[in-house]
Amino acid sequence: MSQAAFLADFDAAAMRAFAEAGLADVATYTPPGGTAMACTVLIDMDIARYGLQSTAANSTALVSLFRAEVGTPAKDAIVAIDAAGARWKLVRMYDRDESRERWEAIHAS
């Protein structure tokens, strides 16, 4: 098994465990101009980020999406968690690996 295949399997198992424990949210992902699709997300709130020349922190949210569920996430896509009444707009990719991407997100109206 390749590392990429292992990570995809591991991430899928971890997401199922997080969802069963109530740590992940059932959501919809809608790419710009596209159709909404069901997915499972992790939202990390109030992440402090520091700039290279700054001593002040900037707070942001990180949305984790799994490529097996949504393909390649896109800037300006909307992630909606209906149970919480929350909507997030993806603004910048934060990091990624073979099976997951984390995006900085802002509240969407």
mmCIF file of N, CA and C in Angstrom:
data_model
loop_
_atom_site.group_PDB
_atom_site.id
_atom_site.type_symbol
_atom_site.label_atom_id
_atom_site.label_comp_id
_atom_site.label_asym_id
_atom_site.label_seq_id
_atom_site.Cartn_x
_atom_site.Cartn_y
_atom_site.Cartn_z
ATOM 1 N N MET A 1 0.855 -1.179 0.000
ATOM 2 C CA MET A 1 0.000 0.000 0.000
ATOM 3 C C MET A 1 0.896 1.235 0.000
ATOM 4 N N SER A 2 0.577 2.199 -0.847
ATOM 5 C CA SER A 2 1.354 3.436 -0.913
ATOM 6 C C SER A 2 1.035 4.326 0.291
ATOM 7 N N GLN A 3 1.907 5.307 0.520
ATOM 8 C CA GLN A 3 1.671 6.250 1.606
ATOM 9 C C GLN A 3 0.374 7.027 1.360
ATOM 10 N N ALA A 4 0.131 7.438 0.129
ATOM 11 C CA ALA A 4 -1.083 8.189 -0.189
ATOM 12 C C ALA A 4 -2.330 7.358 0.093
ATOM 13 N N ALA A 5 -2.312 6.092 -0.295
ATOM 14 C CA ALA A 5 -3.460 5.215 -0.037
ATOM 15 C C ALA A 5 -3.635 4.995 1.460
ATOM 16 N N PHE A 6 -2.529 4.803 2.180
ATOM 17 C CA PHE A 6 -2.618 4.623 3.626
ATOM 18 C C PHE A 6 -3.227 5.854 4.284
ATOM 19 N N LEU A 7 -2.752 7.059 3.905
ATOM 20 C CA LEU A 7 -3.284 8.281 4.503
ATOM 21 C C LEU A 7 -4.764 8.461 4.198
ATOM 22 N N ALA A 8 -5.182 8.136 2.984
ATOM 23 C CA ALA A 8 -6.599 8.250 2.633
ATOM 24 C C ALA A 8 -7.439 7.304 3.490
ATOM 25 N N ASP A 9 -6.979 6.058 3.657
ATOM 26 C CA ASP A 9 -7.702 5.098 4.503
ATOM 27 C C ASP A 9 -7.707 5.546 5.959
ATOM 28 N N PHE A 10 -6.555 6.007 6.440
ATOM 29 C CA PHE A 10 -6.446 6.458 7.829
ATOM 30 C C PHE A 10 -7.361 7.649 8.086
ATOM 31 N N ASP A 11 -7.325 8.647 7.175
ATOM 32 C CA ASP A 11 -8.173 9.826 7.346
ATOM 33 C C ASP A 11 -9.653 9.465 7.332
ATOM 34 N N ALA A 12 -10.056 8.541 6.463
ATOM 35 C CA ALA A 12 -11.460 8.117 6.416
ATOM 36 C C ALA A 12 -11.868 7.449 7.729
ATOM 37 N N ALA A 13 -11.006 6.590 8.267
ATOM 38 C CA ALA A 13 -11.303 5.933 9.547
ATOM 39 C C ALA A 13 -11.339 6.948 10.683
ATOM 40 N N ALA A 14 -10.408 7.891 10.675
ATOM 41 C CA ALA A 14 -10.389 8.921 11.721
ATOM 42 C C ALA A 14 -11.639 9.781 11.648
ATOM 43 N N MET A 15 -12.058 10.152 10.434
ATOM 44 C CA MET A 15 -13.250 10.994 10.284
ATOM 45 C C MET A 15 -14.491 10.268 10.785
ATOM 46 N N ARG A 16 -14.604 8.975 10.491
ATOM 47 C CA ARG A 16 -15.738 8.200 11.014
ATOM 48 C C ARG A 16 -15.725 8.211 12.535
ATOM 49 N N ALA A 17 -14.565 8.006 13.133
ATOM 50 C CA ALA A 17 -14.450 8.001 14.597
ATOM 51 C C ALA A 17 -14.789 9.369 15.177
ATOM 52 N N PHE A 18 -14.292 10.445 14.545
ATOM 53 C CA PHE A 18 -14.604 11.796 15.023
ATOM 54 C C PHE A 18 -16.101 12.078 14.919
ATOM 55 N N ALA A 19 -16.718 11.669 13.815
ATOM 56 C CA ALA A 19 -18.157 11.895 13.632
ATOM 57 C C ALA A 19 -18.960 11.124 14.676
ATOM 58 N N GLU A 20 -18.582 9.868 14.913
ATOM 59 C CA GLU A 20 -19.295 9.062 15.915
ATOM 60 C C GLU A 20 -19.145 9.638 17.315
ATOM 61 N N ALA A 21 -18.019 10.289 17.590
ATOM 62 C CA ALA A 21 -17.780 10.886 18.905
ATOM 63 C C ALA A 21 -18.341 12.304 19.007
ATOM 64 N N GLY A 22 -18.904 12.829 17.919
ATOM 65 C CA GLY A 22 -19.465 14.172 17.941
ATOM 66 C C GLY A 22 -18.430 15.271 17.756
ATOM 67 N N LEU A 23 -17.249 14.921 17.274
ATOM 68 C CA LEU A 23 -16.189 15.911 17.087
ATOM 69 C C LEU A 23 -16.127 16.456 15.665
ATOM 70 N N ALA A 24 -16.809 15.822 14.738
ATOM 71 C CA ALA A 24 -16.865 16.280 13.349
ATOM 72 C C ALA A 24 -18.317 16.608 13.020
ATOM 73 N N ASP A 25 -18.508 17.439 12.013
ATOM 74 C CA ASP A 25 -19.848 17.876 11.641
ATOM 75 C C ASP A 25 -20.236 17.393 10.251
ATOM 76 N N VAL A 26 -21.507 17.008 10.114
ATOM 77 C CA VAL A 26 -22.082 16.717 8.798
ATOM 78 C C VAL A 26 -22.343 18.072 8.151
ATOM 79 N N ALA A 27 -21.903 18.226 6.912
ATOM 80 C CA ALA A 27 -21.989 19.524 6.253
ATOM 81 C C ALA A 27 -22.299 19.342 4.782
ATOM 82 N N THR A 28 -22.453 20.470 4.092
ATOM 83 C CA THR A 28 -22.500 20.476 2.637
ATOM 84 C C THR A 28 -21.381 21.378 2.144
ATOM 85 N N TYR A 29 -20.781 20.967 1.057
ATOM 86 C CA TYR A 29 -19.720 21.726 0.408
ATOM 87 C C TYR A 29 -20.246 22.141 -0.953
ATOM 88 N N THR A 30 -20.206 23.453 -1.244
ATOM 89 C CA THR A 30 -20.675 23.958 -2.525
ATOM 90 C C THR A 30 -19.559 24.760 -3.177
ATOM 91 N N PRO A 31 -18.971 24.234 -4.262
ATOM 92 C CA PRO A 31 -17.937 25.003 -4.955
ATOM 93 C C PRO A 31 -18.571 26.179 -5.688
ATOM 94 N N PRO A 32 -17.795 27.213 -6.001
ATOM 95 C CA PRO A 32 -18.348 28.359 -6.734
ATOM 96 C C PRO A 32 -19.009 27.904 -8.035
ATOM 97 N N GLY A 33 -20.271 28.247 -8.203
ATOM 98 C CA GLY A 33 -21.009 27.896 -9.413
ATOM 99 C C GLY A 33 -21.343 26.422 -9.541
ATOM 100 N N GLY A 34 -21.115 25.649 -8.467
ATOM 101 C CA GLY A 34 -21.337 24.212 -8.533
ATOM 102 C C GLY A 34 -22.515 23.749 -7.707
ATOM 103 N N THR A 35 -22.605 22.447 -7.569
ATOM 104 C CA THR A 35 -23.696 21.803 -6.857
ATOM 105 C C THR A 35 -23.236 21.374 -5.468
ATOM 106 N N ALA A 36 -24.102 21.558 -4.485
ATOM 107 C CA ALA A 36 -23.782 21.163 -3.106
ATOM 108 C C ALA A 36 -23.628 19.654 -3.009
ATOM 109 N N MET A 37 -22.674 19.237 -2.178
ATOM 110 C CA MET A 37 -22.470 17.805 -1.927
ATOM 111 C C MET A 37 -22.254 17.593 -0.436
ATOM 112 N N ALA A 38 -22.738 16.462 0.053
ATOM 113 C CA ALA A 38 -22.589 16.136 1.472
ATOM 114 C C ALA A 38 -21.133 15.820 1.781
ATOM 115 N N CYS A 39 -20.707 16.204 2.973
ATOM 116 C CA CYS A 39 -19.353 15.906 3.424
ATOM 117 C C CYS A 39 -19.310 15.959 4.947
ATOM 118 N N THR A 40 -18.190 15.588 5.487
ATOM 119 C CA THR A 40 -17.944 15.665 6.921
ATOM 120 C C THR A 40 -16.759 16.589 7.116
ATOM 121 N N VAL A 41 -16.862 17.538 8.048
ATOM 122 C CA VAL A 41 -15.802 18.529 8.234
ATOM 123 C C VAL A 41 -15.397 18.629 9.699
ATOM 124 N N LEU A 42 -14.183 19.100 9.884
ATOM 125 C CA LEU A 42 -13.705 19.504 11.198
ATOM 126 C C LEU A 42 -13.515 21.011 11.136
ATOM 127 N N ILE A 43 -14.028 21.725 12.146
ATOM 128 C CA ILE A 43 -13.865 23.176 12.212
ATOM 129 C C ILE A 43 -13.039 23.486 13.460
ATOM 130 N N ASP A 44 -11.907 24.137 13.251
ATOM 131 C CA ASP A 44 -11.078 24.603 14.356
ATOM 132 C C ASP A 44 -11.264 26.109 14.458
ATOM 133 N N MET A 45 -11.831 26.557 15.577
ATOM 134 C CA MET A 45 -12.171 27.969 15.752
ATOM 135 C C MET A 45 -11.051 28.733 16.459
ATOM 136 N N ASP A 46 -11.000 30.034 16.172
ATOM 137 C CA ASP A 46 -10.119 30.971 16.872
ATOM 138 C C ASP A 46 -8.660 30.541 16.870
ATOM 139 N N ILE A 47 -8.162 30.193 15.689
ATOM 140 C CA ILE A 47 -6.763 29.847 15.525
ATOM 141 C C ILE A 47 -5.973 31.148 15.439
ATOM 142 N N ALA A 48 -4.985 31.323 16.292
ATOM 143 C CA ALA A 48 -4.170 32.537 16.285
ATOM 144 C C ALA A 48 -3.068 32.412 15.240
ATOM 145 N N ARG A 49 -2.969 33.409 14.375
ATOM 146 C CA ARG A 49 -1.930 33.449 13.345
ATOM 147 C C ARG A 49 -1.139 34.725 13.523
ATOM 148 N N TYR A 50 0.144 34.624 13.380
ATOM 149 C CA TYR A 50 1.033 35.778 13.475
ATOM 150 C C TYR A 50 1.698 36.008 12.134
ATOM 151 N N GLY A 51 1.791 37.263 11.726
ATOM 152 C CA GLY A 51 2.492 37.595 10.493
ATOM 153 C C GLY A 51 3.991 37.645 10.731
ATOM 154 N N LEU A 52 4.744 37.657 9.649
ATOM 155 C CA LEU A 52 6.198 37.669 9.765
ATOM 156 C C LEU A 52 6.716 38.930 10.448
ATOM 157 N N GLN A 53 6.081 40.056 10.217
ATOM 158 C CA GLN A 53 6.539 41.332 10.765
ATOM 159 C C GLN A 53 5.635 41.853 11.872
ATOM 160 N N SER A 54 4.789 40.992 12.423
ATOM 161 C CA SER A 54 3.782 41.451 13.373
ATOM 162 C C SER A 54 3.891 40.722 14.697
ATOM 163 N N THR A 55 3.600 41.450 15.754
ATOM 164 C CA THR A 55 3.518 40.819 17.069
ATOM 165 C C THR A 55 2.070 40.623 17.486
ATOM 166 N N ALA A 56 1.138 41.050 16.642
ATOM 167 C CA ALA A 56 -0.285 40.911 16.945
ATOM 168 C C ALA A 56 -0.839 39.658 16.269
ATOM 169 N N ALA A 57 -1.713 38.973 16.973
ATOM 170 C CA ALA A 57 -2.323 37.765 16.417
ATOM 171 C C ALA A 57 -3.576 38.119 15.643
ATOM 172 N N ASN A 58 -3.851 37.328 14.627
ATOM 173 C CA ASN A 58 -5.076 37.437 13.859
ATOM 174 C C ASN A 58 -5.821 36.120 14.043
ATOM 175 N N SER A 59 -7.075 36.171 14.450
ATOM 176 C CA SER A 59 -7.842 34.960 14.718
ATOM 177 C C SER A 59 -8.596 34.526 13.465
ATOM 178 N N THR A 60 -8.571 33.222 13.194
ATOM 179 C CA THR A 60 -9.254 32.689 12.019
ATOM 180 C C THR A 60 -9.836 31.324 12.352
ATOM 181 N N ALA A 61 -10.641 30.804 11.463
ATOM 182 C CA ALA A 61 -11.156 29.442 11.593
ATOM 183 C C ALA A 61 -10.512 28.595 10.495
ATOM 184 N N LEU A 62 -10.277 27.329 10.817
ATOM 185 C CA LEU A 62 -9.760 26.388 9.828
ATOM 186 C C LEU A 62 -10.807 25.314 9.585
ATOM 187 N N VAL A 63 -11.102 25.060 8.320
ATOM 188 C CA VAL A 63 -12.067 24.036 7.919
ATOM 189 C C VAL A 63 -11.281 22.902 7.255
ATOM 190 N N SER A 64 -11.392 21.694 7.820
ATOM 191 C CA SER A 64 -10.744 20.513 7.240
ATOM 192 C C SER A 64 -11.733 19.777 6.358
ATOM 193 N N LEU A 65 -11.337 19.548 5.101
ATOM 194 C CA LEU A 65 -12.156 18.836 4.118
ATOM 195 C C LEU A 65 -11.354 17.663 3.584
ATOM 196 N N PHE A 66 -12.047 16.578 3.276
ATOM 197 C CA PHE A 66 -11.388 15.382 2.780
ATOM 198 C C PHE A 66 -11.665 15.217 1.294
ATOM 199 N N ARG A 67 -10.596 15.062 0.530
ATOM 200 C CA ARG A 67 -10.694 14.980 -0.927
ATOM 201 C C ARG A 67 -11.550 13.822 -1.400
ATOM 202 N N ALA A 68 -11.600 12.741 -0.645
ATOM 203 C CA ALA A 68 -12.441 11.604 -1.034
ATOM 204 C C ALA A 68 -13.906 12.006 -1.072
ATOM 205 N N GLU A 69 -14.277 13.031 -0.320
ATOM 206 C CA GLU A 69 -15.677 13.469 -0.277
ATOM 207 C C GLU A 69 -15.968 14.627 -1.230
ATOM 208 N N VAL A 70 -15.012 15.567 -1.403
ATOM 209 C CA VAL A 70 -15.313 16.787 -2.159
ATOM 210 C C VAL A 70 -14.394 17.024 -3.355
ATOM 211 N N GLY A 71 -13.454 16.146 -3.608
ATOM 212 C CA GLY A 71 -12.484 16.402 -4.668
ATOM 213 C C GLY A 71 -11.465 17.413 -4.177
ATOM 214 N N THR A 72 -11.091 18.343 -5.017
ATOM 215 C CA THR A 72 -10.146 19.392 -4.624
ATOM 216 C C THR A 72 -10.931 20.638 -4.231
ATOM 217 N N PRO A 73 -10.883 21.037 -2.959
ATOM 218 C CA PRO A 73 -11.628 22.224 -2.525
ATOM 219 C C PRO A 73 -11.182 23.482 -3.279
ATOM 220 N N ALA A 74 -12.088 24.445 -3.395
ATOM 221 C CA ALA A 74 -11.818 25.658 -4.162
ATOM 222 C C ALA A 74 -12.027 26.910 -3.318
ATOM 223 N N LYS A 75 -11.231 27.920 -3.610
ATOM 224 C CA LYS A 75 -11.405 29.236 -2.983
ATOM 225 C C LYS A 75 -12.827 29.726 -3.254
ATOM 226 N N ASP A 76 -13.416 30.373 -2.263
ATOM 227 C CA ASP A 76 -14.771 30.943 -2.311
ATOM 228 C C ASP A 76 -15.875 29.904 -2.249
ATOM 229 N N ALA A 77 -15.538 28.630 -2.057
ATOM 230 C CA ALA A 77 -16.566 27.609 -1.837
ATOM 231 C C ALA A 77 -17.241 27.879 -0.495
ATOM 232 N N ILE A 78 -18.447 27.372 -0.337
ATOM 233 C CA ILE A 78 -19.209 27.529 0.902
ATOM 234 C C ILE A 78 -19.357 26.174 1.570
ATOM 235 N N VAL A 79 -19.052 26.138 2.862
ATOM 236 C CA VAL A 79 -19.271 24.958 3.692
ATOM 237 C C VAL A 79 -20.373 25.324 4.680
ATOM 238 N N ALA A 80 -21.457 24.573 4.661
ATOM 239 C CA ALA A 80 -22.600 24.856 5.523
ATOM 240 C C ALA A 80 -22.832 23.702 6.485
ATOM 241 N N ILE A 81 -22.963 24.050 7.753
ATOM 242 C CA ILE A 81 -23.309 23.067 8.778
ATOM 243 C C ILE A 81 -24.717 23.409 9.224
ATOM 244 N N ASP A 82 -25.696 22.751 8.609
ATOM 245 C CA ASP A 82 -27.095 23.096 8.838
ATOM 246 C C ASP A 82 -27.515 22.934 10.292
ATOM 247 N N ALA A 83 -27.033 21.889 10.964
ATOM 248 C CA ALA A 83 -27.431 21.645 12.354
ATOM 249 C C ALA A 83 -27.026 22.799 13.264
ATOM 250 N N ALA A 84 -25.942 23.487 12.922
ATOM 251 C CA ALA A 84 -25.464 24.609 13.740
ATOM 252 C C ALA A 84 -25.866 25.954 13.149
ATOM 253 N N GLY A 85 -26.449 25.930 11.956
ATOM 254 C CA GLY A 85 -26.808 27.181 11.294
ATOM 255 C C GLY A 85 -25.582 27.997 10.904
ATOM 256 N N ALA A 86 -24.449 27.332 10.655
ATOM 257 C CA ALA A 86 -23.201 28.028 10.340
ATOM 258 C C ALA A 86 -22.850 27.852 8.874
ATOM 259 N N ARG A 87 -22.322 28.924 8.281
ATOM 260 C CA ARG A 87 -21.850 28.888 6.898
ATOM 261 C C ARG A 87 -20.469 29.520 6.859
ATOM 262 N N TRP A 88 -19.561 28.863 6.167
ATOM 263 C CA TRP A 88 -18.183 29.315 6.066
ATOM 264 C C TRP A 88 -17.795 29.482 4.608
ATOM 265 N N LYS A 89 -17.059 30.541 4.302
ATOM 266 C CA LYS A 89 -16.524 30.761 2.962
ATOM 267 C C LYS A 89 -15.021 30.493 3.017
ATOM 268 N N LEU A 90 -14.532 29.613 2.138
ATOM 269 C CA LEU A 90 -13.121 29.289 2.101
ATOM 270 C C LEU A 90 -12.352 30.431 1.440
ATOM 271 N N VAL A 91 -11.325 30.939 2.121
ATOM 272 C CA VAL A 91 -10.605 32.097 1.591
ATOM 273 C C VAL A 91 -9.154 31.805 1.212
ATOM 274 N N ARG A 92 -8.503 30.837 1.885
ATOM 275 C CA ARG A 92 -7.109 30.556 1.573
ATOM 276 C C ARG A 92 -6.751 29.169 2.079
ATOM 277 N N MET A 93 -6.097 28.385 1.215
ATOM 278 C CA MET A 93 -5.673 27.072 1.669
ATOM 279 C C MET A 93 -4.565 27.251 2.707
ATOM 280 N N TYR A 94 -4.707 26.546 3.804
ATOM 281 C CA TYR A 94 -3.764 26.635 4.918
ATOM 282 C C TYR A 94 -2.690 25.561 4.794
ATOM 283 N N ASP A 95 -3.107 24.311 4.596
ATOM 284 C CA ASP A 95 -2.176 23.210 4.340
ATOM 285 C C ASP A 95 -2.943 22.030 3.771
ATOM 286 N N ARG A 96 -2.190 21.034 3.297
ATOM 287 C CA ARG A 96 -2.828 19.860 2.701
ATOM 288 C C ARG A 96 -1.852 18.687 2.728
ATOM 289 N N ASP A 97 -2.438 17.510 2.590
ATOM 290 C CA ASP A 97 -1.650 16.309 2.353
ATOM 291 C C ASP A 97 -2.362 15.528 1.252
ATOM 292 N N GLU A 98 -2.058 14.271 1.121
ATOM 293 C CA GLU A 98 -2.608 13.499 0.009
ATOM 294 C C GLU A 98 -4.124 13.323 0.070
ATOM 295 N N SER A 99 -4.722 13.443 1.258
ATOM 296 C CA SER A 99 -6.154 13.164 1.345
ATOM 297 C C SER A 99 -6.986 14.270 1.993
ATOM 298 N N ARG A 100 -6.337 15.291 2.548
ATOM 299 C CA ARG A 100 -7.078 16.314 3.290
ATOM 300 C C ARG A 100 -6.522 17.685 2.969
ATOM 301 N N GLU A 101 -7.407 18.683 2.985
ATOM 302 C CA GLU A 101 -6.988 20.083 2.894
ATOM 303 C C GLU A 101 -7.630 20.855 4.028
ATOM 304 N N ARG A 102 -6.851 21.775 4.599
ATOM 305 C CA ARG A 102 -7.394 22.702 5.595
ATOM 306 C C ARG A 102 -7.370 24.099 5.001
ATOM 307 N N TRP A 103 -8.504 24.777 5.156
ATOM 308 C CA TRP A 103 -8.668 26.106 4.579
ATOM 309 C C TRP A 103 -8.997 27.120 5.662
ATOM 310 N N GLU A 104 -8.412 28.316 5.555
ATOM 311 C CA GLU A 104 -8.852 29.427 6.383
ATOM 312 C C GLU A 104 -10.223 29.820 5.857
ATOM 313 N N ALA A 105 -11.115 30.140 6.787
ATOM 314 C CA ALA A 105 -12.493 30.448 6.380
ATOM 315 C C ALA A 105 -13.044 31.602 7.201
ATOM 316 N N ILE A 106 -13.973 32.329 6.588
ATOM 317 C CA ILE A 106 -14.690 33.392 7.269
ATOM 318 C C ILE A 106 -16.173 33.050 7.281
ATOM 319 N N HIS A 107 -16.909 33.644 8.218
ATOM 320 C CA HIS A 107 -18.354 33.420 8.249
ATOM 321 C C HIS A 107 -18.966 33.962 6.957
ATOM 322 N N ALA A 108 -19.842 33.198 6.365
ATOM 323 C CA ALA A 108 -20.550 33.610 5.155
ATOM 324 C C ALA A 108 -21.977 33.958 5.524
ATOM 325 N N SER A 109 -22.524 34.923 4.843
ATOM 326 C CA SER A 109 -23.921 35.315 5.144
ATOM 327 C C SER A 109 -24.895 34.524 4.324
#
